[in-house]
Amino acid sequence: MSFQQFGLHPDLLEAVHHLSYHEPTPIQQQAIPVALTGRDLIGCAQTGTGKTAAFALPILNKLHPGRGGKIRALILTPTRELAAQINEVFQSLAAHTKIYTAAVYGGVGSPPQARALRLGTDVIVATPGRLLDHLTNGVGRFDALEFLVLDEADRMLDMGFLPDVKRIIARLPQRRQTMMFSATMPKEILQLSHQILQDPANIQIGRQAAPAEGVSQSAYPVAQHLKADLLVALLEVIETERGAAGNMESVLIFARTKVRTERLAHALKQGGFDAALIHGDRTQGQRLAALEGFRNGRYRILVATDIAARGIDVDGISHVINFDVPVTPEDYVHRIGRTARAKAVGEALTLVAPGEESFLAAIQQLIKTKIPRQTVPDFDYSRVFLPRPEGQGRRKKRSEFRGSNGRANSGHRGRTRRGAGRPAFA
Ligand code: AMP
């Protein structure tokens, strides 16, 4: 996708080109077309994902060519630094237009800001406190305002800005386009949004703040070298429990690196579980085929990295298994958000090696939930690490990732002898 496709004015495209924005980021791809229609919107995306341009470009496009002598757009943001930064982005993007912009924030002299407000600068980027000071002094008229943006809306509320924001909004025309951007969407923001937005489009990019309600979570402590064996044992349990009920199950397994996903998918195949595979080094054709196979039920298991799994939207994923505990706690929320979508139920299982306990603790802190610990009955957790003999090649036998799981070998899909597993993921 290119910026040309949005139908933006050539003056803006030239600025985009100078800034070396070669293609729109995901939030830009989704937010710009909606914003250009004039509809209110809530954009949920992390900082640093290009959301400033996502709202600045549609605004500038409407204000073009500028110099109307009235304040037509107001951007409210919680910190001075952000106000300055956003103003710079506006200035860069408006470089080939006559649109004027100014930042209004505390800690610096107010006369130049008052002048900008009086002159009717097209775009004002402000922190609420200083802007209210000016308004209280009778400086600044917003009757011609067309756009209001609340940037970092969650932080503004966290910092107790809500009363100030409400006082400012009370002075704005009701007829305007309002956009809110936030990394997370807590209840307060949603409530606020109902008060100030009209029929907003919701745009969600990336992580969500909290796990879906229908997900039941559990953690399986296990030595690193036994993880692959435990995973196979877990899959057998899932298969037995759910297979008996006749349910079609889809299991999404996350591993930390591309190499580990490759090895894991291979190990599962050897263990009798056919798995599709997605990660960033696979070709688009392979990725599409894997996803399609997972969607249509040809593969019940998909092994993925975080990066490749982002954006995966498959109905009916019953289990998400974290073969590795995600290092970034938000990734956990993102991963397990793949199951229990659209109010369905699902299970999230996390294999935790002793060295990963601190990552699990960070996750529990983020989601404010203690994840119950489980064990797989009959699994032999005591098997020791058996170093691979010198000079022995990798993975000669089908049993490499199979160990003594303590379960009678059912002959399931031709899996082989017990106790032959080696530490593939140590
Ligand atoms: P923001 O989330 O708006 O703070 O943007 C984060 C960084 O991404 C800034 O340095 C922007 O200049 C940059 N940026 C925004 N949009 C794009 C784009 N389409 N391509 C490349 N960089 C971008």
CSV table of C-alpha atoms and ligand atoms in Angstrom, one decimal:
chain,number,residue,atom,x,y,z
A,1,MET,CA,0.0,0.0,0.0
A,2,SER,CA,1.2,3.5,-0.7
A,3,PHE,CA,0.3,7.0,0.5
A,4,GLN,CA,-0.9,7.9,-3.0
A,5,GLN,CA,-3.8,5.6,-2.6
A,6,PHE,CA,-5.3,7.8,0.1
A,7,GLY,CA,-5.9,10.6,-2.4
A,8,LEU,CA,-4.0,13.1,-0.3
A,9,HIS,CA,-3.1,16.5,-1.7
A,10,PRO,CA,0.3,16.4,-3.7
A,11,ASP,CA,1.7,19.0,-1.3
A,12,LEU,CA,1.2,16.6,1.6
A,13,LEU,CA,2.6,13.6,-0.4
A,14,GLU,CA,5.7,15.6,-1.1
A,15,ALA,CA,6.2,16.2,2.6
A,16,VAL,CA,5.6,12.5,3.3
A,17,HIS,CA,8.2,11.7,0.7
A,18,HIS,CA,10.7,14.1,2.3
A,19,LEU,CA,10.2,12.4,5.6
A,20,SER,CA,11.0,9.1,3.9
A,21,TYR,CA,7.7,7.5,4.8
A,22,HIS,CA,7.7,4.9,2.1
A,23,GLU,CA,4.5,3.2,3.0
A,24,PRO,CA,1.8,3.8,5.6
A,25,THR,CA,2.1,2.0,8.9
A,26,PRO,CA,-0.8,-0.3,10.0
A,27,ILE,CA,-2.5,2.4,12.1
A,28,GLN,CA,-2.1,4.8,9.1
A,29,GLN,CA,-3.5,2.3,6.7
A,30,GLN,CA,-6.6,1.9,8.8
A,31,ALA,CA,-7.1,5.3,10.3
A,32,ILE,CA,-6.4,7.6,7.4
A,33,PRO,CA,-9.2,6.4,5.1
A,34,VAL,CA,-11.7,6.5,7.9
A,35,ALA,CA,-10.6,9.9,9.1
A,36,LEU,CA,-10.8,11.3,5.6
A,37,THR,CA,-14.5,10.4,5.5
A,38,GLY,CA,-15.1,12.8,8.4
A,39,ARG,CA,-16.1,10.0,10.8
A,40,ASP,CA,-15.1,10.1,14.5
A,41,LEU,CA,-12.7,7.3,15.5
A,42,ILE,CA,-11.0,5.6,18.3
A,43,GLY,CA,-7.5,4.4,17.4
A,44,CYS,CA,-5.8,1.9,19.7
A,45,ALA,CA,-2.2,1.6,18.9
A,46,GLN,CA,1.1,1.6,20.8
A,47,THR,CA,3.2,4.8,20.9
A,48,GLY,CA,5.8,4.8,18.1
A,49,THR,CA,3.6,3.2,15.5
A,50,GLY,CA,3.1,6.3,13.4
A,51,LYS,CA,-0.2,7.5,14.8
A,52,THR,CA,0.7,11.2,14.7
A,53,ALA,CA,0.7,11.1,10.9
A,54,ALA,CA,-2.4,8.9,11.0
A,55,PHE,CA,-4.4,11.9,12.3
A,56,ALA,CA,-2.3,14.7,11.1
A,57,LEU,CA,-2.5,13.8,7.4
A,58,PRO,CA,-6.3,13.7,7.2
A,59,ILE,CA,-6.6,16.9,9.1
A,60,LEU,CA,-4.0,18.7,7.0
A,61,ASN,CA,-5.7,17.4,3.8
A,62,LYS,CA,-9.0,19.1,4.9
A,63,LEU,CA,-7.3,22.3,6.0
A,64,HIS,CA,-5.3,22.7,2.8
A,65,PRO,CA,-4.3,25.2,1.6
A,66,GLY,CA,-4.6,27.0,4.9
A,67,ARG,CA,-4.3,30.5,6.2
A,68,GLY,CA,-7.9,30.8,7.1
A,69,GLY,CA,-7.0,32.9,10.2
A,70,LYS,CA,-9.0,30.6,12.5
A,71,ILE,CA,-8.2,27.8,14.8
A,72,ARG,CA,-9.6,24.7,13.0
A,73,ALA,CA,-7.9,21.8,14.7
A,74,LEU,CA,-7.0,21.2,18.3
A,75,ILE,CA,-4.8,18.4,19.5
A,76,LEU,CA,-4.7,17.7,23.2
A,77,THR,CA,-1.9,15.7,24.6
A,78,PRO,CA,-0.7,15.0,28.2
A,79,THR,CA,2.9,16.2,28.2
A,80,ARG,CA,4.8,19.1,26.9
A,81,GLU,CA,7.3,17.0,25.1
A,82,LEU,CA,4.5,15.3,23.2
A,83,ALA,CA,2.9,18.6,22.3
A,84,ALA,CA,6.2,19.8,20.9
A,85,GLN,CA,6.8,16.6,19.1
A,86,ILE,CA,3.4,16.5,17.6
A,87,ASN,CA,3.7,20.1,16.5
A,88,GLU,CA,6.9,19.3,14.8
A,89,VAL,CA,5.3,16.5,12.9
A,90,PHE,CA,2.5,18.8,11.8
A,91,GLN,CA,5.0,21.4,10.7
A,92,SER,CA,7.0,18.9,8.7
A,93,LEU,CA,3.9,17.5,7.0
A,94,ALA,CA,2.5,21.0,6.3
A,95,ALA,CA,5.9,22.3,5.0
A,96,HIS,CA,4.5,22.8,1.5
A,97,THR,CA,1.3,24.4,2.5
A,98,LYS,CA,0.2,27.6,4.1
A,99,ILE,CA,-1.2,25.9,7.1
A,100,TYR,CA,0.1,27.3,10.4
A,101,THR,CA,0.6,25.3,13.6
A,102,ALA,CA,1.6,26.1,17.1
A,103,ALA,CA,2.3,24.3,20.4
A,104,VAL,CA,0.7,25.6,23.6
A,105,TYR,CA,2.1,24.1,26.8
A,106,GLY,CA,3.4,25.1,30.2
A,107,GLY,CA,6.9,25.7,31.4
A,108,VAL,CA,7.7,28.3,28.7
A,109,GLY,CA,6.6,31.9,28.1
A,110,SER,CA,3.0,32.3,27.3
A,111,PRO,CA,3.0,35.6,25.2
A,112,PRO,CA,4.0,33.9,21.9
A,113,GLN,CA,1.4,31.2,22.6
A,114,ALA,CA,-1.3,33.9,23.2
A,115,ARG,CA,-0.3,35.6,20.0
A,116,ALA,CA,-0.7,32.3,18.1
A,117,LEU,CA,-4.1,31.7,19.6
A,118,ARG,CA,-5.2,35.3,18.9
A,119,LEU,CA,-4.0,35.1,15.3
A,120,GLY,CA,-6.1,32.0,14.7
A,121,THR,CA,-3.3,29.5,13.9
A,122,ASP,CA,-4.9,26.7,12.0
A,123,VAL,CA,-3.6,23.9,14.2
A,124,ILE,CA,-3.0,24.1,18.0
A,125,VAL,CA,-1.3,21.3,19.8
A,126,ALA,CA,-1.8,21.8,23.5
A,127,THR,CA,-1.5,20.4,27.0
A,128,PRO,CA,-4.8,21.0,28.8
A,129,GLY,CA,-3.6,23.1,31.7
A,130,ARG,CA,-1.9,25.8,29.8
A,131,LEU,CA,-4.6,26.0,27.2
A,132,LEU,CA,-7.2,26.5,30.0
A,133,ASP,CA,-5.1,29.3,31.4
A,134,HIS,CA,-5.3,31.1,28.1
A,135,LEU,CA,-9.0,30.4,27.7
A,136,THR,CA,-9.6,31.7,31.2
A,137,ASN,CA,-7.8,34.9,30.2
A,138,GLY,CA,-10.1,35.2,27.3
A,139,VAL,CA,-7.5,34.2,24.7
A,140,GLY,CA,-8.4,31.7,22.0
A,141,ARG,CA,-11.6,31.2,20.1
A,142,PHE,CA,-12.8,27.9,18.9
A,143,ASP,CA,-16.0,28.7,17.0
A,144,ALA,CA,-14.4,27.6,13.7
A,145,LEU,CA,-13.0,24.4,15.1
A,146,GLU,CA,-13.4,21.3,12.9
A,147,PHE,CA,-11.1,18.8,14.5
A,148,LEU,CA,-10.4,17.6,18.0
A,149,VAL,CA,-7.8,14.9,18.7
A,150,LEU,CA,-7.1,13.4,22.1
A,151,ASP,CA,-3.7,11.8,21.8
A,152,GLU,CA,-2.5,9.4,24.4
A,153,ALA,CA,-6.0,9.5,25.8
A,154,ASP,CA,-5.3,6.8,28.5
A,155,ARG,CA,-2.4,8.8,29.9
A,156,MET,CA,-4.3,11.9,30.0
A,157,LEU,CA,-6.8,10.2,32.1
A,158,ASP,CA,-4.2,8.6,34.2
A,159,MET,CA,-2.7,11.9,35.0
A,160,GLY,CA,-6.0,13.3,36.1
A,161,PHE,CA,-6.7,15.5,33.1
A,162,LEU,CA,-10.2,14.5,32.7
A,163,PRO,CA,-11.8,17.6,34.4
A,164,ASP,CA,-9.6,19.9,32.3
A,165,VAL,CA,-10.4,18.1,29.1
A,166,LYS,CA,-14.1,18.3,29.9
A,167,ARG,CA,-13.8,22.0,30.5
A,168,ILE,CA,-12.0,22.5,27.2
A,169,ILE,CA,-14.5,20.4,25.3
A,170,ALA,CA,-17.4,22.4,26.7
A,171,ARG,CA,-16.0,25.4,24.8
A,172,LEU,CA,-15.8,23.6,21.4
A,173,PRO,CA,-18.5,23.5,18.7
A,174,GLN,CA,-20.5,20.3,19.0
A,175,ARG,CA,-20.3,19.8,15.2
A,176,ARG,CA,-16.7,18.6,14.7
A,177,GLN,CA,-14.7,15.5,13.9
A,178,THR,CA,-13.2,13.9,17.0
A,179,MET,CA,-10.5,11.3,17.1
A,180,MET,CA,-9.0,9.6,20.1
A,181,PHE,CA,-5.8,7.7,20.2
A,182,SER,CA,-4.7,5.5,23.0
A,183,ALA,CA,-2.4,2.5,23.6
A,184,THR,CA,-5.0,0.8,25.8
A,185,MET,CA,-8.7,1.2,26.2
A,186,PRO,CA,-9.7,1.1,29.9
A,187,LYS,CA,-13.3,1.6,30.9
A,188,GLU,CA,-12.8,5.3,31.7
A,189,ILE,CA,-11.7,6.0,28.2
A,190,LEU,CA,-14.6,4.2,26.7
A,191,GLN,CA,-17.0,6.1,29.0
A,192,LEU,CA,-15.3,9.4,28.0
A,193,SER,CA,-15.5,8.4,24.4
A,194,HIS,CA,-19.3,7.9,24.6
A,195,GLN,CA,-19.6,11.5,25.9
A,196,ILE,CA,-17.4,13.1,23.2
A,197,LEU,CA,-17.5,10.9,20.1
A,198,GLN,CA,-20.4,10.2,17.8
A,199,ASP,CA,-20.7,6.8,16.3
A,200,PRO,CA,-16.9,6.3,16.3
A,201,ALA,CA,-15.1,3.8,14.1
A,202,ASN,CA,-12.9,1.5,16.3
A,203,ILE,CA,-9.5,0.8,15.1
A,204,GLN,CA,-7.4,-1.6,17.0
A,205,ILE,CA,-3.8,-2.2,16.1
A,206,GLY,CA,-1.6,-4.8,17.9
A,207,ARG,CA,-1.9,-5.6,21.5
A,208,GLN,CA,-4.9,-5.6,23.6
A,209,ALA,CA,-4.7,-4.6,27.2
A,210,ALA,CA,-6.4,-7.5,28.9
A,211,PRO,CA,-7.0,-11.2,28.2
A,212,ALA,CA,-10.4,-12.0,26.9
A,213,GLU,CA,-12.8,-13.2,29.6
A,214,GLY,CA,-13.4,-16.6,28.1
A,215,VAL,CA,-9.7,-17.7,28.3
A,216,SER,CA,-8.8,-20.1,31.1
A,217,GLN,CA,-5.1,-19.9,31.8
A,218,SER,CA,-2.6,-22.3,33.3
A,219,ALA,CA,1.1,-22.6,33.8
A,220,TYR,CA,3.1,-25.9,33.5
A,221,PRO,CA,6.5,-25.6,35.3
A,222,VAL,CA,8.9,-28.0,33.6
A,223,ALA,CA,12.7,-28.3,33.0
A,224,GLN,CA,13.7,-26.7,29.8
A,225,HIS,CA,15.0,-30.0,28.3
A,226,LEU,CA,11.6,-31.7,28.9
A,227,LYS,CA,9.5,-29.0,27.3
A,228,ALA,CA,9.1,-30.8,24.0
A,229,ASP,CA,8.1,-34.0,25.7
A,230,LEU,CA,5.6,-32.2,27.9
A,231,LEU,CA,4.1,-30.5,25.0
A,232,VAL,CA,3.5,-33.8,23.2
A,233,ALA,CA,2.0,-35.2,26.4
A,234,LEU,CA,-0.3,-32.1,26.7
A,235,LEU,CA,-1.4,-32.5,23.1
A,236,GLU,CA,-2.2,-36.1,23.8
A,237,VAL,CA,-4.4,-35.0,26.7
A,238,ILE,CA,-6.1,-32.3,24.6
A,239,GLU,CA,-6.7,-34.8,21.9
A,240,THR,CA,-8.1,-37.4,24.2
A,241,GLU,CA,-10.3,-35.0,26.1
A,242,ARG,CA,-11.7,-33.0,23.2
A,243,GLY,CA,-11.4,-35.7,20.5
A,244,ALA,CA,-13.7,-37.8,22.5
A,245,ALA,CA,-16.2,-35.0,22.6
A,246,GLY,CA,-16.0,-34.9,18.8
A,247,ASN,CA,-14.9,-31.3,18.8
A,248,MET,CA,-12.7,-30.0,16.1
A,249,GLU,CA,-9.7,-28.4,17.9
A,250,SER,CA,-7.2,-25.9,16.7
A,251,VAL,CA,-4.1,-25.4,18.7
A,252,LEU,CA,-1.8,-22.4,18.2
A,253,ILE,CA,1.7,-22.8,19.7
A,254,PHE,CA,4.1,-19.9,20.1
A,255,ALA,CA,7.9,-20.3,20.4
A,256,ARG,CA,10.4,-17.5,20.9
A,257,THR,CA,12.5,-17.7,17.8
A,258,LYS,CA,12.2,-18.7,14.1
A,259,VAL,CA,14.7,-21.5,14.7
A,260,ARG,CA,12.7,-22.8,17.7
A,261,THR,CA,9.5,-22.8,15.7
A,262,GLU,CA,11.2,-24.8,12.9
A,263,ARG,CA,12.6,-27.3,15.3
A,264,LEU,CA,9.4,-27.6,17.3
A,265,ALA,CA,7.2,-28.1,14.2
A,266,HIS,CA,9.6,-30.8,13.1
A,267,ALA,CA,9.6,-32.4,16.5
A,268,LEU,CA,5.8,-32.4,16.5
A,269,LYS,CA,5.7,-34.0,13.1
A,270,GLN,CA,8.0,-36.7,14.3
A,271,GLY,CA,5.8,-37.1,17.3
A,272,GLY,CA,2.8,-37.8,15.1
A,273,PHE,CA,1.3,-34.3,15.2
A,274,ASP,CA,1.2,-32.6,11.8
A,275,ALA,CA,1.9,-28.9,12.3
A,276,ALA,CA,1.8,-25.9,10.0
A,277,LEU,CA,4.5,-23.3,10.5
A,278,ILE,CA,4.6,-19.5,10.3
A,279,HIS,CA,7.5,-17.2,11.0
A,280,GLY,CA,9.1,-14.1,9.5
A,281,ASP,CA,11.6,-16.0,7.3
A,282,ARG,CA,9.1,-18.0,5.5
A,283,THR,CA,7.9,-16.8,2.1
A,284,GLN,CA,4.5,-15.2,1.8
A,285,GLY,CA,3.3,-18.2,-0.1
A,286,GLN,CA,4.3,-20.6,2.7
A,287,ARG,CA,2.8,-18.3,5.3
A,288,LEU,CA,-0.5,-18.1,3.4
A,289,ALA,CA,-0.6,-21.8,2.8
A,290,ALA,CA,0.1,-22.6,6.4
A,291,LEU,CA,-2.6,-20.2,7.6
A,292,GLU,CA,-5.1,-21.4,5.1
A,293,GLY,CA,-4.4,-25.0,6.1
A,294,PHE,CA,-4.9,-24.1,9.7
A,295,ARG,CA,-8.1,-22.2,8.9
A,296,ASN,CA,-9.6,-25.0,6.9
A,297,GLY,CA,-8.7,-27.7,9.4
A,298,ARG,CA,-6.1,-29.5,7.3
A,299,TYR,CA,-3.7,-28.7,10.1
A,300,ARG,CA,-4.9,-28.7,13.7
A,301,ILE,CA,-1.7,-27.2,15.0
A,302,LEU,CA,0.0,-24.0,13.9
A,303,VAL,CA,3.5,-23.2,15.3
A,304,ALA,CA,4.4,-19.5,15.2
A,305,THR,CA,6.6,-16.8,16.4
A,306,ASP,CA,5.2,-13.6,17.9
A,307,ILE,CA,6.1,-11.5,14.9
A,308,ALA,CA,4.5,-13.8,12.4
A,309,ALA,CA,1.5,-14.5,14.5
A,310,ARG,CA,0.5,-10.9,14.8
A,311,GLY,CA,-2.7,-10.2,13.0
A,312,ILE,CA,-3.7,-13.8,12.8
A,313,ASP,CA,-7.4,-13.9,12.9
A,314,VAL,CA,-8.7,-17.5,13.0
A,315,ASP,CA,-12.0,-18.5,14.4
A,316,GLY,CA,-12.2,-21.4,16.8
A,317,ILE,CA,-8.7,-21.6,18.2
A,318,SER,CA,-9.4,-23.7,21.2
A,319,HIS,CA,-5.9,-23.7,22.7
A,320,VAL,CA,-2.9,-21.3,22.7
A,321,ILE,CA,0.2,-22.9,24.0
A,322,ASN,CA,3.2,-20.8,25.0
A,323,PHE,CA,6.1,-23.2,24.4
A,324,ASP,CA,8.3,-20.3,25.6
A,325,VAL,CA,7.2,-17.7,28.1
A,326,PRO,CA,7.1,-14.4,26.3
A,327,VAL,CA,9.8,-12.0,27.5
A,328,THR,CA,7.6,-9.0,27.0
A,329,PRO,CA,4.5,-9.3,29.2
A,330,GLU,CA,2.2,-7.6,26.7
A,331,ASP,CA,3.0,-10.3,24.2
A,332,TYR,CA,1.4,-12.8,26.4
A,333,VAL,CA,-1.9,-10.9,26.3
A,334,HIS,CA,-1.5,-10.6,22.6
A,335,ARG,CA,-0.8,-14.3,22.1
A,336,ILE,CA,-3.6,-15.6,24.3
A,337,GLY,CA,-6.0,-13.1,22.6
A,338,ARG,CA,-5.9,-15.5,19.6
A,339,THR,CA,-8.2,-17.8,21.5
A,340,ALA,CA,-11.6,-17.1,23.0
A,341,ARG,CA,-12.2,-14.5,20.3
A,342,ALA,CA,-15.7,-13.2,19.7
A,343,LYS,CA,-16.8,-14.3,23.2
A,344,ALA,CA,-15.9,-17.9,22.6
A,345,VAL,CA,-14.0,-19.9,25.2
A,346,GLY,CA,-10.4,-21.1,25.0
A,347,GLU,CA,-7.5,-22.3,27.0
A,348,ALA,CA,-4.0,-20.8,27.3
A,349,LEU,CA,-1.3,-23.1,28.5
A,350,THR,CA,2.2,-21.8,29.3
A,351,LEU,CA,5.3,-24.0,29.7
A,352,VAL,CA,7.6,-22.4,32.3
A,353,ALA,CA,11.2,-23.4,32.7
A,354,PRO,CA,12.9,-22.3,35.9
A,355,GLY,CA,14.8,-19.6,34.1
A,356,GLU,CA,11.5,-18.1,32.8
A,357,GLU,CA,9.8,-17.6,36.2
A,358,SER,CA,10.6,-13.9,36.3
A,359,PHE,CA,8.9,-13.5,32.9
A,360,LEU,CA,5.9,-15.2,34.2
A,361,ALA,CA,5.9,-13.0,37.3
A,362,ALA,CA,5.9,-9.9,35.1
A,363,ILE,CA,3.0,-11.3,33.1
A,364,GLN,CA,1.0,-12.0,36.2
A,365,GLN,CA,1.6,-8.5,37.4
A,366,LEU,CA,0.5,-7.0,34.0
A,367,ILE,CA,-2.7,-9.0,33.9
A,368,LYS,CA,-3.3,-8.7,37.6
A,369,THR,CA,-4.0,-12.5,37.8
A,370,LYS,CA,-2.2,-15.4,39.3
A,371,ILE,CA,-2.0,-18.1,36.7
A,372,PRO,CA,-2.7,-21.4,38.3
A,373,ARG,CA,0.0,-24.0,38.1
A,374,GLN,CA,-0.7,-27.5,36.8
A,375,THR,CA,1.1,-30.7,36.2
A,376,VAL,CA,0.4,-33.4,33.7
A,377,PRO,CA,-0.4,-36.6,35.6
A,378,ASP,CA,2.0,-39.4,35.0
A,379,PHE,CA,4.6,-37.3,33.2
A,380,ASP,CA,8.1,-38.1,34.4
A,381,TYR,CA,9.4,-34.7,35.5
A,382,SER,CA,12.5,-36.2,36.9
A,383,ARG,CA,14.3,-37.3,33.8
A,384,VAL,CA,17.7,-35.9,33.7
A,385,PHE,CA,19.5,-33.9,31.1
A,386,LEU,CA,21.3,-36.3,28.8
A,387,PRO,CA,24.0,-34.5,26.8
A,388,ARG,CA,24.2,-35.5,23.2
A,389,PRO,CA,27.3,-37.8,22.7
A,390,GLU,CA,30.2,-36.1,21.0
A,391,GLY,CA,30.0,-36.1,17.2
A,392,GLN,CA,26.4,-37.4,17.1
A,393,GLY,CA,24.3,-35.8,14.5
A,394,ARG,CA,21.0,-34.2,15.3
A,395,ARG,CA,17.7,-35.8,15.2
A,396,LYS,CA,18.3,-39.2,13.6
A,397,LYS,CA,15.4,-40.9,15.2
A,398,ARG,CA,11.7,-40.2,15.3
A,399,SER,CA,12.0,-40.4,19.1
A,400,GLU,CA,14.3,-37.5,19.6
A,401,PHE,CA,11.8,-35.2,21.1
A,402,ARG,CA,9.9,-38.0,22.8
A,403,GLY,CA,10.9,-38.9,26.3
A,404,SER,CA,9.6,-40.8,29.1
A,405,ASN,CA,6.3,-39.1,29.7
A,406,GLY,CA,5.3,-41.9,32.0
A,407,ARG,CA,2.3,-42.7,29.9
A,408,ALA,CA,1.9,-46.2,28.5
A,409,ASN,CA,2.9,-46.0,24.9
A,410,SER,CA,-0.3,-46.2,23.1
A,411,GLY,CA,1.3,-46.6,19.8
A,412,HIS,CA,-0.4,-43.4,18.9
A,413,ARG,CA,0.5,-42.4,15.4
A,414,GLY,CA,3.5,-44.7,15.5
A,415,ARG,CA,5.4,-42.8,18.1
A,416,THR,CA,8.3,-44.8,19.5
A,417,ARG,CA,10.0,-45.9,22.6
A,418,ARG,CA,10.0,-44.2,26.0
A,419,GLY,CA,13.0,-42.5,27.5
A,420,ALA,CA,14.7,-41.9,24.2
A,421,GLY,CA,14.2,-38.2,24.1
A,422,ARG,CA,17.1,-35.8,24.0
A,423,PRO,CA,17.3,-32.2,25.1
A,424,ALA,CA,16.2,-30.6,21.9
A,425,PHE,CA,15.3,-27.3,23.5
A,426,ALA,CA,17.7,-27.1,26.4
B,1,AMP,P1,4.6,8.3,16.2
B,1,AMP,O1,3.9,7.0,16.6
B,1,AMP,O2,3.6,9.2,15.4
B,1,AMP,O3,5.3,8.9,17.3
B,1,AMP,O4,5.7,7.9,15.1
B,1,AMP,C1,6.8,7.1,15.5
B,1,AMP,C2,7.9,7.3,14.5
B,1,AMP,O5,7.6,6.7,13.2
B,1,AMP,C3,8.3,8.7,14.1
B,1,AMP,O6,9.7,8.8,14.1
B,1,AMP,C4,7.7,8.9,12.8
B,1,AMP,O7,8.5,9.9,12.1
B,1,AMP,C5,7.9,7.6,12.1
B,1,AMP,N1,6.9,7.3,11.1
B,1,AMP,C6,5.6,7.6,11.1
B,1,AMP,N2,5.0,7.2,10.0
B,1,AMP,C7,5.9,6.5,9.3
B,1,AMP,C8,5.9,5.8,8.0
B,1,AMP,N3,4.8,5.7,7.3
B,1,AMP,N4,7.0,5.3,7.6
B,1,AMP,C9,8.2,5.4,8.3
B,1,AMP,N5,8.2,6.1,9.5
B,1,AMP,C10,7.1,6.6,10.0
